[in-house]
CSV table of C-alpha atoms in Angstrom, one decimal:
chain,number,residue,atom,x,y,z
T,1,MET,CA,-96.4,77.0,40.5
T,2,VAL,CA,-95.3,73.5,42.0
T,3,ASP,CA,-93.2,73.6,45.2
T,4,PHE,CA,-90.8,70.9,44.6
T,5,ASN,CA,-90.0,70.8,47.8
T,6,SER,CA,-93.3,70.2,49.4
T,7,PRO,CA,-95.8,69.4,46.5
T,8,ASP,CA,-99.7,68.8,47.3
T,9,HIS,CA,-101.6,66.7,44.9
T,10,VAL,CA,-104.1,69.3,43.4
T,11,ALA,CA,-100.8,71.3,42.4
T,12,LEU,CA,-99.1,68.6,40.7
T,13,ALA,CA,-102.1,67.4,39.1
T,14,THR,CA,-102.5,70.7,37.5
T,15,ALA,CA,-99.1,70.8,36.1
T,16,ILE,CA,-99.6,67.3,34.7
T,17,SER,CA,-102.6,68.5,33.0
T,18,ALA,CA,-100.7,71.6,31.6
T,19,CYS,CA,-98.1,69.1,30.0
T,20,THR,CA,-101.2,67.1,28.5
T,21,MET,CA,-102.4,70.4,26.9
T,22,LEU,CA,-99.0,71.0,25.5
T,23,LYS,CA,-98.2,67.3,24.5
T,24,SER,CA,-94.9,67.7,26.7
T,25,LEU,CA,-94.3,64.0,27.3
T,26,GLN,CA,-90.7,64.9,28.9
T,27,GLN,CA,-92.1,67.4,31.6
T,28,GLY,CA,-94.8,65.0,32.3
T,29,ARG,CA,-92.6,62.4,32.9
T,30,LYS,CA,-90.6,64.6,35.6
T,31,PHE,CA,-93.9,65.2,37.3
T,32,HIS,CA,-94.4,61.5,37.4
T,33,ASP,CA,-91.1,61.3,38.9
T,34,ILE,CA,-92.0,63.8,41.5
T,35,ALA,CA,-95.5,62.2,42.5
T,36,MET,CA,-93.2,59.1,43.0
T,37,LYS,CA,-90.7,60.9,45.3
T,38,TYR,CA,-93.5,62.3,47.3
T,39,GLY,CA,-95.7,59.6,47.7
T,40,LEU,CA,-98.4,61.1,45.6
T,41,TYR,CA,-98.6,58.8,43.2
T,42,SER,CA,-101.6,56.9,45.0
T,43,HIS,CA,-103.7,60.0,44.8
T,44,ILE,CA,-106.6,59.5,42.4
T,45,LEU,CA,-106.6,63.0,41.1
T,46,VAL,CA,-102.6,62.8,40.4
T,47,SER,CA,-103.2,59.2,38.7
T,48,ASN,CA,-105.8,60.1,36.7
T,49,SER,CA,-103.8,63.1,35.2
T,50,LEU,CA,-100.9,61.0,34.4
T,51,LEU,CA,-103.2,58.5,33.0
T,52,LYS,CA,-104.8,61.1,30.5
T,53,MET,CA,-101.2,62.8,30.1
T,54,TYR,CA,-99.8,59.3,28.6
T,55,ILE,CA,-103.0,58.5,26.4
T,56,ASP,CA,-102.8,62.1,25.1
T,57,CYS,CA,-99.1,61.8,24.2
T,58,GLU,CA,-99.8,58.4,22.5
T,59,ARG,CA,-98.0,56.3,25.2
T,60,ILE,CA,-100.5,53.7,25.8
T,61,GLN,CA,-98.1,51.3,27.3
T,62,ASP,CA,-97.1,53.8,30.1
T,63,ALA,CA,-100.8,54.5,30.9
T,64,ARG,CA,-101.2,50.8,31.0
T,65,GLU,CA,-98.6,50.5,33.6
T,66,VAL,CA,-99.8,53.7,35.7
T,67,PHE,CA,-103.6,52.0,35.3
T,68,GLY,CA,-102.3,48.8,36.6
T,69,ARG,CA,-100.4,50.3,39.4
T,70,MET,CA,-103.7,52.6,40.9
T,71,VAL,CA,-104.7,51.5,44.2
T,72,SER,CA,-108.4,52.7,43.5
T,73,LYS,CA,-110.0,53.6,40.3
T,74,ASN,CA,-112.9,55.8,39.7
T,75,ILE,CA,-115.4,56.3,36.8
T,76,ILE,CA,-112.7,58.8,35.1
T,77,SER,CA,-109.9,56.3,35.4
T,78,TRP,CA,-111.9,53.6,33.3
T,79,THR,CA,-113.2,56.0,31.0
T,80,GLU,CA,-109.6,57.1,30.2
T,81,MET,CA,-108.0,53.9,29.8
T,82,ILE,CA,-110.9,52.7,27.5
T,83,ARG,CA,-110.4,55.9,25.3
T,84,GLY,CA,-106.8,55.0,25.2
T,85,ASN,CA,-107.2,51.5,24.1
T,86,VAL,CA,-110.0,52.4,21.3
T,87,LYS,CA,-107.8,55.5,20.2
T,88,LYS,CA,-105.1,52.8,19.3
T,89,GLY,CA,-107.3,50.5,17.7
T,90,ARG,CA,-107.7,47.9,20.4
T,91,PHE,CA,-111.6,47.7,20.0
T,92,ASN,CA,-111.9,44.4,21.7
T,93,GLU,CA,-110.0,45.5,24.9
T,94,GLY,CA,-111.7,48.6,25.2
T,95,LEU,CA,-115.0,46.6,25.2
T,96,LYS,CA,-113.2,44.2,27.6
T,97,LEU,CA,-112.3,47.3,29.8
T,98,LEU,CA,-115.8,48.2,29.9
T,99,ARG,CA,-117.1,45.0,31.1
T,100,HIS,CA,-114.4,45.0,33.7
T,101,MET,CA,-115.4,48.3,35.0
T,102,ASN,CA,-119.1,47.1,35.7
T,103,GLY,CA,-117.7,44.1,37.2
T,104,ASP,CA,-115.5,46.3,39.8
T,105,GLY,CA,-118.5,48.1,40.7
T,106,ILE,CA,-118.7,51.2,38.9
T,107,THR,CA,-121.9,51.5,36.2
T,108,PRO,CA,-120.6,53.3,33.5
T,109,ASP,CA,-122.5,56.7,33.0
T,110,SER,CA,-123.7,58.4,30.0
T,111,ARG,CA,-120.8,60.5,29.7
T,112,SER,CA,-118.4,57.9,29.8
T,113,VAL,CA,-119.7,55.4,27.3
T,114,SER,CA,-120.6,58.6,25.0
T,115,THR,CA,-116.8,59.4,25.3
T,116,VAL,CA,-115.9,56.4,23.4
T,117,LEU,CA,-118.7,55.5,21.1
T,118,PRO,CA,-117.9,58.1,18.5
T,119,THR,CA,-114.4,56.3,18.1
T,120,TRP,CA,-116.5,52.9,17.1
T,121,ALA,CA,-118.6,55.1,14.5
T,122,ARG,CA,-116.6,53.4,11.6
T,123,MET,CA,-117.2,50.6,9.1
T,124,ALA,CA,-114.5,48.8,10.6
T,125,ALA,CA,-116.0,49.0,14.2
T,126,HIS,CA,-119.4,48.5,13.3
T,127,LYS,CA,-119.6,45.2,15.6
T,128,HIS,CA,-118.3,46.8,18.5
T,129,GLY,CA,-120.8,49.6,18.2
T,130,LYS,CA,-123.5,47.1,18.4
T,131,ASP,CA,-122.0,45.2,21.1
T,132,ILE,CA,-122.0,48.3,23.2
T,133,HIS,CA,-125.3,49.2,22.5
T,134,ALA,CA,-126.4,45.9,23.6
T,135,TYR,CA,-124.3,46.1,26.7
T,136,LEU,CA,-126.1,49.3,27.8
T,137,LEU,CA,-129.4,47.8,27.2
T,138,ARG,CA,-128.6,44.5,29.2
T,139,ASN,CA,-127.0,46.5,31.9
T,140,ARG,CA,-130.0,49.0,32.0
T,141,ILE,CA,-127.6,51.9,32.1
T,142,ASP,CA,-129.4,55.2,31.8
T,143,LEU,CA,-129.9,56.1,28.2
T,144,ASN,CA,-130.0,59.9,28.3
T,145,ILE,CA,-130.8,62.2,25.4
T,146,THR,CA,-127.1,62.7,25.2
T,147,LEU,CA,-126.2,59.0,25.1
T,148,GLN,CA,-129.2,58.0,22.7
T,149,ASN,CA,-127.7,60.8,20.1
T,150,ALA,CA,-124.4,59.1,20.5
T,151,VAL,CA,-125.6,55.8,19.7
T,152,MET,CA,-127.7,56.9,16.9
T,153,ASP,CA,-124.4,58.7,15.5
T,154,MET,CA,-122.5,55.5,15.7
T,155,TYR,CA,-125.1,53.7,13.5
T,156,VAL,CA,-125.3,56.6,11.1
T,157,LYS,CA,-121.6,56.6,10.6
T,158,SER,CA,-121.1,53.0,10.6
T,159,GLY,CA,-123.6,52.3,7.8
T,160,PHE,CA,-126.7,51.2,9.8
T,161,ILE,CA,-129.2,53.9,9.2
T,162,GLU,CA,-132.1,51.6,9.9
T,163,LEU,CA,-131.0,50.8,13.4
T,164,ALA,CA,-130.3,54.7,13.8
T,165,SER,CA,-133.8,55.5,12.9
T,166,ARG,CA,-135.0,52.9,15.1
T,167,VAL,CA,-133.3,54.6,18.3
T,168,PHE,CA,-134.5,58.0,17.2
T,169,THR,CA,-138.1,56.7,16.8
T,170,GLY,CA,-137.9,55.0,20.1
T,171,MET,CA,-136.7,58.4,21.8
T,172,LYS,CA,-138.9,60.1,24.4
T,173,GLU,CA,-137.6,63.4,23.7
T,174,ARG,CA,-135.3,65.0,21.2
T,175,ASP,CA,-133.1,68.0,20.8
T,176,VAL,CA,-131.4,69.7,17.9
T,177,VAL,CA,-128.6,67.3,17.8
T,178,SER,CA,-130.9,64.3,17.7
T,179,TRP,CA,-132.9,65.6,14.8
T,180,THR,CA,-129.4,67.1,13.2
T,181,VAL,CA,-127.8,63.4,13.4
T,182,MET,CA,-131.0,62.0,11.3
T,183,THR,CA,-131.1,64.5,9.0
T,184,ILE,CA,-127.4,64.3,8.0
T,185,GLY,CA,-128.0,60.4,8.4
T,186,TYR,CA,-130.5,60.1,5.8
T,187,SER,CA,-128.7,62.5,3.7
T,188,LEU,CA,-125.4,60.4,3.7
T,189,HIS,CA,-127.3,57.0,3.0
T,190,GLY,CA,-129.0,58.3,-0.1
T,191,GLN,CA,-132.6,59.0,1.5
T,192,GLY,CA,-132.8,62.5,0.6
T,193,GLU,CA,-136.7,62.9,0.9
T,194,LEU,CA,-136.5,61.7,4.3
T,195,ALA,CA,-133.6,63.9,5.4
T,196,VAL,CA,-135.5,67.1,4.1
T,197,GLU,CA,-138.7,66.0,5.7
T,198,SER,CA,-136.7,65.3,9.0
T,199,PHE,CA,-135.6,68.8,9.2
T,200,GLN,CA,-139.0,70.1,8.3
T,201,LYS,CA,-140.3,68.2,11.4
T,202,MET,CA,-137.3,69.5,13.2
T,203,GLU,CA,-138.4,73.0,12.9
T,204,GLU,CA,-142.1,72.3,13.8
T,205,GLU,CA,-141.4,70.6,16.9
T,206,LEU,CA,-138.7,72.4,18.4
T,207,ARG,CA,-139.9,75.8,17.2
T,208,ILE,CA,-136.4,77.4,18.1
T,209,GLU,CA,-134.1,79.3,15.8
T,210,ILE,CA,-132.2,76.9,13.7
T,211,ASP,CA,-128.5,77.8,14.0
T,212,GLN,CA,-125.9,77.3,11.0
T,213,PHE,CA,-125.0,73.5,11.8
T,214,PRO,CA,-128.9,72.3,11.4
T,215,GLU,CA,-128.9,74.9,8.4
T,216,ALA,CA,-125.9,73.2,6.8
T,217,ALA,CA,-127.6,69.7,7.4
T,218,ALA,CA,-130.6,71.1,5.5
T,219,LEU,CA,-128.8,71.8,2.6
T,220,LEU,CA,-126.9,68.7,2.4
T,221,ALA,CA,-130.5,67.1,2.5
T,222,CYS,CA,-131.5,69.0,-0.4
T,223,ASN,CA,-128.4,67.9,-2.2
T,224,ALA,CA,-129.3,64.0,-1.6
T,225,ALA,CA,-132.9,64.8,-2.5
T,226,LEU,CA,-131.7,67.2,-5.4
T,227,MET,CA,-134.3,69.8,-4.3
T,228,VAL,CA,-132.9,73.0,-5.7
T,229,ASP,CA,-135.7,75.4,-4.7
T,230,LYS,CA,-136.0,74.3,-1.0
T,231,GLY,CA,-131.9,74.5,-1.2
T,232,ARG,CA,-132.6,78.1,-2.4
T,233,LEU,CA,-134.7,78.8,0.2
T,234,TYR,CA,-132.7,77.5,3.3
T,235,PHE,CA,-129.4,78.8,2.1
T,236,ASP,CA,-131.0,82.4,1.9
T,237,ARG,CA,-132.2,82.0,5.8
T,238,ILE,CA,-128.5,81.6,6.9
T,239,LYS,CA,-127.4,85.0,8.1
T,240,GLU,CA,-123.4,84.4,8.3
T,241,PRO,CA,-122.8,81.6,5.5
T,242,LYS,CA,-119.6,80.0,5.7
T,243,VAL,CA,-117.6,78.1,2.9
T,244,GLY,CA,-119.2,74.8,3.7
T,245,HIS,CA,-122.5,76.6,3.1
T,246,TYR,CA,-121.6,78.0,-0.1
T,247,ALA,CA,-120.0,74.8,-1.3
T,248,LEU,CA,-123.2,72.7,-0.5
T,249,MET,CA,-125.2,75.4,-2.6
T,250,VAL,CA,-122.6,75.1,-5.6
T,251,SER,CA,-123.0,71.3,-5.3
T,252,LEU,CA,-126.7,71.6,-5.5
T,253,LEU,CA,-126.7,73.7,-8.7
T,254,ALA,CA,-124.1,71.6,-10.4
T,255,ARG,CA,-125.5,68.4,-9.6
T,256,ALA,CA,-128.8,69.6,-10.9
T,257,GLY,CA,-126.8,70.8,-14.1
T,258,LEU,CA,-127.8,74.4,-13.5
T,259,PHE,CA,-124.1,75.5,-14.3
T,260,ASP,CA,-124.9,78.9,-15.4
T,261,GLU,CA,-126.3,79.7,-12.2
T,262,ALA,CA,-123.8,77.9,-10.4
T,263,ARG,CA,-121.1,80.3,-12.2
T,264,ILE,CA,-123.1,83.4,-11.4
T,265,PHE,CA,-123.5,82.3,-7.5
T,266,ILE,CA,-119.9,82.1,-7.4
T,267,GLU,CA,-119.0,85.0,-9.1
T,268,GLU,CA,-122.0,87.2,-7.0
T,269,GLN,CA,-120.6,85.7,-3.5
T,270,GLY,CA,-116.9,86.2,-4.6
T,271,ILE,CA,-116.0,82.8,-3.6
T,272,GLU,CA,-113.8,81.8,-6.8
T,273,ARG,CA,-110.7,81.1,-4.9
T,274,GLN,CA,-112.5,78.6,-2.4
T,275,ALA,CA,-111.2,75.3,-3.2
T,276,GLU,CA,-113.8,73.6,-1.5
T,277,VAL,CA,-116.2,75.3,-3.7
T,278,LEU,CA,-114.4,74.6,-6.8
T,279,LYS,CA,-114.4,71.0,-6.0
T,280,ALA,CA,-118.0,71.0,-5.6
T,281,LEU,CA,-118.6,72.6,-9.0
T,282,LEU,CA,-116.3,69.7,-10.4
T,283,ASP,CA,-118.4,66.8,-8.9
T,284,GLY,CA,-120.9,68.4,-11.0
T,285,CYS,CA,-118.8,68.6,-14.0
T,286,ARG,CA,-118.2,64.8,-13.9
T,287,ILE,CA,-121.7,63.9,-13.3
T,288,HIS,CA,-122.8,65.8,-16.3
T,289,GLN,CA,-119.9,65.0,-18.5
T,290,GLN,CA,-119.1,68.7,-18.7
T,291,GLY,CA,-115.2,68.2,-19.9
T,292,LYS,CA,-114.3,71.5,-20.9
T,293,LEU,CA,-115.6,73.3,-17.9
T,294,GLY,CA,-114.1,70.5,-15.8
T,295,LYS,CA,-110.9,71.3,-17.3
T,296,GLN,CA,-111.2,74.9,-16.3
T,297,VAL,CA,-112.0,74.3,-12.7
T,298,ILE,CA,-108.9,71.8,-12.4
T,299,ASN,CA,-106.9,74.4,-13.8
T,300,GLN,CA,-108.0,77.1,-11.1
T,301,LEU,CA,-107.5,74.3,-8.5
T,302,CYS,CA,-103.7,73.7,-9.7
T,303,ASN,CA,-103.3,77.5,-9.4
T,304,LEU,CA,-105.0,77.8,-6.2
T,305,GLU,CA,-103.2,74.8,-4.3
T,306,PRO,CA,-99.9,74.3,-6.3
T,307,LEU,CA,-98.5,71.7,-4.0
T,308,ASN,CA,-101.5,69.8,-3.6
T,309,ALA,CA,-101.0,66.4,-5.5
T,310,ASP,CA,-104.8,65.6,-5.8
T,311,ASN,CA,-105.4,68.6,-8.3
T,312,TYR,CA,-102.3,67.1,-10.5
T,313,ILE,CA,-103.9,64.0,-10.7
T,314,LEU,CA,-107.4,65.3,-11.7
T,315,LEU,CA,-105.7,66.9,-14.5
T,316,SER,CA,-103.7,64.0,-15.2
T,317,ASN,CA,-106.7,61.9,-15.4
T,318,TRP,CA,-108.7,64.5,-17.5
T,319,TYR,CA,-105.5,64.1,-20.2
T,320,ALA,CA,-105.9,60.4,-20.1
T,321,ASN,CA,-109.7,60.4,-20.8
T,322,ASN,CA,-108.8,62.5,-23.8
T,323,ASP,CA,-106.0,60.5,-24.7
T,324,LYS,CA,-103.3,63.3,-24.5
T,325,TRP,CA,-100.5,60.7,-23.1
T,326,ASP,CA,-97.7,63.1,-23.7
T,327,LYS,CA,-99.4,65.8,-21.4
T,328,VAL,CA,-100.2,62.9,-18.7
T,329,ASP,CA,-96.1,62.0,-18.7
T,330,GLU,CA,-95.5,65.9,-18.3
T,331,ILE,CA,-97.5,65.9,-15.5
T,332,GLN,CA,-96.3,62.6,-13.8
T,333,GLN,CA,-93.0,63.9,-14.2
T,334,SER,CA,-93.9,67.3,-12.6
T,335,ILE,CA,-95.4,65.4,-9.5
T,336,ARG,CA,-92.0,63.7,-9.0
T,337,ASP,CA,-90.2,67.1,-9.5
T,338,MET,CA,-91.8,68.6,-7.0
T,339,GLY,CA,-91.5,66.0,-4.4
T,340,LEU,CA,-95.5,65.8,-4.3
T,341,LYS,CA,-97.2,62.3,-2.8
T,342,PRO,CA,-100.3,61.5,-4.5
T,343,LYS,CA,-102.8,59.3,-2.1
T,344,LYS,CA,-102.9,55.8,-2.6
T,345,ALA,CA,-106.2,54.1,-2.7
T,346,TYR,CA,-106.8,51.7,0.1
T,347,SER,CA,-110.2,49.9,0.9
T,348,TRP,CA,-111.2,47.6,4.1
T,349,ILE,CA,-113.6,45.2,5.2
T,350,GLU,CA,-113.9,43.6,8.6
T,351,LEU,CA,-114.8,39.7,8.9
T,352,LYS,CA,-114.8,37.7,12.3
T,353,ASN,CA,-113.2,40.6,14.0
T,354,LYS,CA,-110.3,41.2,11.8
T,355,VAL,CA,-109.9,43.9,9.3
T,356,HIS,CA,-108.8,43.1,6.0
T,357,VAL,CA,-107.1,45.9,3.9
T,358,PHE,CA,-106.7,46.1,0.2
T,359,GLY,CA,-104.6,48.6,-2.1
T,360,THR,CA,-104.8,48.9,-6.0
T,361,GLY,CA,-103.5,45.8,-7.4
T,362,ASP,CA,-102.9,44.3,-4.3
T,363,VAL,CA,-101.7,40.4,-4.5
T,364,SER,CA,-100.8,40.1,-1.0
T,365,HIS,CA,-103.8,38.7,0.5
T,366,PRO,CA,-103.5,35.0,1.1
T,367,ARG,CA,-106.7,34.6,-0.7
T,368,SER,CA,-105.4,36.8,-3.7
T,369,GLU,CA,-106.1,34.2,-6.5
T,370,ARG,CA,-109.5,33.3,-5.6
T,371,ILE,CA,-110.4,37.0,-5.1
T,372,TYR,CA,-109.2,37.9,-8.8
T,373,TRP,CA,-110.6,34.6,-9.7
T,374,GLU,CA,-114.3,35.6,-8.8
T,375,LEU,CA,-113.9,38.9,-9.9
T,376,LYS,CA,-112.9,37.8,-13.5
T,377,CYS,CA,-116.0,35.3,-13.5
T,378,LEU,CA,-118.1,38.2,-12.6
T,379,MET,CA,-116.7,40.8,-15.2
T,380,ASN,CA,-117.1,37.7,-17.7
T,381,GLU,CA,-120.5,37.1,-17.2
T,382,MET,CA,-121.4,40.9,-17.1
T,383,GLU,CA,-119.8,41.4,-20.3
T,384,GLY,CA,-121.6,38.5,-21.8
T,385,LYS,CA,-125.0,40.6,-20.9
T,386,GLY,CA,-123.6,43.6,-22.8
T,387,TYR,CA,-121.9,45.4,-19.9
T,388,LYS,CA,-119.0,47.8,-20.9
T,389,PRO,CA,-116.9,49.3,-18.2
T,390,ILE,CA,-116.9,53.2,-18.0
T,391,THR,CA,-113.7,54.8,-18.8
T,392,ALA,CA,-114.6,58.5,-19.8
T,393,PHE,CA,-114.1,61.4,-17.2
T,394,ASN,CA,-113.4,59.6,-14.1
T,395,LEU,CA,-112.2,62.6,-12.6
T,396,HIS,CA,-111.7,60.8,-9.1
T,397,ASP,CA,-109.9,57.9,-10.3
T,398,VAL,CA,-105.9,58.2,-9.1
T,399,ASP,CA,-103.3,57.5,-11.5
T,400,GLU,CA,-102.4,54.0,-9.8
T,401,GLU,CA,-106.2,53.0,-10.3
T,402,ARG,CA,-106.3,54.2,-14.2
T,403,GLU,CA,-103.2,52.0,-14.8
T,404,CYS,CA,-104.3,49.2,-13.1
T,405,ILE,CA,-107.0,46.6,-14.6
T,406,GLN,CA,-110.3,47.3,-13.4
T,407,ILE,CA,-110.8,44.4,-11.2
T,408,GLY,CA,-107.6,45.1,-9.3
T,409,HIS,CA,-109.1,48.4,-7.9
T,410,SER,CA,-109.2,48.2,-3.9
T,411,GLU,CA,-113.1,48.3,-3.4
T,412,LEU,CA,-113.3,45.4,-5.8
T,413,LEU,CA,-110.9,43.5,-4.3
T,414,ALA,CA,-112.5,44.0,-1.0
T,415,ILE,CA,-116.1,43.2,-2.0
T,416,SER,CA,-115.0,40.1,-3.7
T,417,PHE,CA,-113.1,39.0,-0.3
T,418,GLY,CA,-116.5,39.5,1.5
T,419,LEU,CA,-118.3,37.5,-1.5
T,420,ILE,CA,-116.2,34.3,-1.0
T,421,SER,CA,-115.8,34.7,2.7
T,422,THR,CA,-119.6,35.0,3.8
T,423,GLN,CA,-122.7,33.0,3.3
T,424,THR,CA,-125.2,33.8,0.5
T,425,GLY,CA,-127.4,36.9,1.6
T,426,THR,CA,-125.0,38.4,3.8
T,427,THR,CA,-124.5,42.1,3.3
T,428,ILE,CA,-121.0,43.2,2.2
T,429,ARG,CA,-119.8,46.3,3.8
T,430,VAL,CA,-116.4,48.2,2.6
T,431,THR,CA,-114.9,51.5,3.2
T,432,LYS,CA,-112.6,53.4,0.9
T,433,ASN,CA,-110.2,56.1,1.9
T,434,LEU,CA,-111.1,57.8,-1.6
T,435,ASN,CA,-114.2,58.5,-3.8
T,436,VAL,CA,-115.2,55.4,-5.8
T,437,CYS,CA,-114.7,55.5,-9.4
T,438,CYS,CA,-117.5,55.7,-12.1
T,439,SER,CA,-116.6,52.2,-13.5
T,440,CYS,CA,-116.3,50.3,-10.0
T,441,HIS,CA,-119.7,52.1,-9.1
T,442,ASP,CA,-121.2,50.7,-12.1
T,443,PHE,CA,-119.7,47.1,-11.6
T,444,SER,CA,-121.1,47.3,-8.1
T,445,LYS,CA,-124.3,47.8,-9.2
T,446,PHE,CA,-124.2,44.7,-11.5
T,447,ILE,CA,-122.5,42.7,-9.0
T,448,SER,CA,-125.4,43.3,-6.3
T,449,LYS,CA,-128.1,42.1,-8.7
T,450,MET,CA,-126.4,39.2,-10.0
T,451,VAL,CA,-125.3,37.8,-6.9
T,452,ASN,CA,-128.6,39.2,-5.1
T,453,ARG,CA,-126.6,40.7,-2.3
T,454,GLU,CA,-126.5,44.2,-0.7
T,455,ILE,CA,-123.2,46.2,-0.9
T,456,VAL,CA,-122.4,49.1,1.5
T,457,LEU,CA,-119.8,51.0,0.1
T,458,LYS,CA,-118.6,54.0,2.2
T,459,ASP,CA,-116.4,56.6,0.8
T,460,PRO,CA,-115.2,60.0,2.1
T,461,ASN,CA,-118.7,61.6,1.2
T,462,ARG,CA,-121.3,59.1,1.6
T,463,PHE,CA,-122.7,55.5,1.5
T,464,HIS,CA,-123.6,53.7,-1.2
T,465,HIS,CA,-126.2,50.9,-1.0
T,466,PHE,CA,-125.9,48.8,-4.1
T,467,LYS,CA,-129.0,46.7,-4.3
T,468,ASN,CA,-130.8,44.6,-7.2
T,469,GLY,CA,-128.6,46.6,-9.8
T,470,SER,CA,-129.2,50.1,-8.2
T,471,CYS,CA,-127.6,52.4,-6.0
T,472,SER,CA,-129.0,54.7,-3.0
T,473,CYS,CA,-127.0,57.7,-4.5
T,474,ARG,CA,-129.0,57.4,-7.8
T,475,ASP,CA,-125.7,57.6,-9.4
T,476,PHE,CA,-125.5,61.6,-8.4
T,477,TRP,CA,-122.1,61.3,-6.3
């Protein structure tokens, strides 16, 4: 306990850390006042504790004030402040602080950089991640295995699998994390064969017992490569499978069209009431146009998760695709009556350090007229070549997208904005918060061929690399 009559800096810092763990801003402020009253504020242990407390309690302005008043700062002080800014989306400020830190005579270590690198591992911040990597190389900061793994992971998750592979190839030593990151990376980017090969090489090189996390990566790789036999082999080696492992195995069987085997597997393993497993089965139904089975799975999901709006949206879309509009109206009314809020679709693209966000049917962007005109011209050209939009069994469509004209879908608006805002040949990189629908996926393939551009579209499950009329997922997503 803290003696309020004569507190010492260690006891006070400990008390502030407890407030951080409990996210108790009110108590943290009281200890801040005590630090000021007894002259302990200038002690770096106390100041760093206050800094972390305010950042974790989402009070970045208070953290800035503490940071600004600190008489001396160490690597922990700088790292926390960088983390706080990046956490709030202030990427440029975080990068600036990293440079000031070096200018202040404190060289960032692998731990400080690897703490903030994962935050840049997103499509909307890919430039910042590349800047950080360049900064590390220019300043000859020790790129130990932990930091190299973090850099690799950043490139994988921000859409640059080639750069991740380059880092991996250049590593003098690799651990299980290094191999797992690349195995997952190849899988996410539709390079299933390379993913399986990566996992096999990991087993040969490390010669250690592979735990459940890399085994999940192996199953993911088999999914991307549609290697059912290898998937069965890897699954049988898992001593204590988790729900995620079961879901990956069901996904592999369903994506390969082996629905009878998938059904038997689910029954034998007793996983009929696992939503993750059912959704994996539903993906296969969409891919192979298994409408009847898809309807059964959706009904199971609705019974299993009666307050999940996404399940009712799936059911609504199924009825819409079968022209049962009275049922669609009933479900939409039920959603409103239950007060459920379906997810809205958003897509975003980064250009010139600014993130542009588009919703379904969005007309708020200053260049909306030009964006829609570009899409309309492309659509007309495609229809002239015999292209017809896919409308059947789009289970991943949400109601607002289904009711909107196709060229109003958020990912197409973002792609169009990228086309009219960048030079010919530039890769377009877009992120969407929901899975891409079948029609937009098909449209994006055509666009990539017509304008001779690569389009990288990230959804919650994978990266779609559209190039010369094809997609890296091979239309199995």
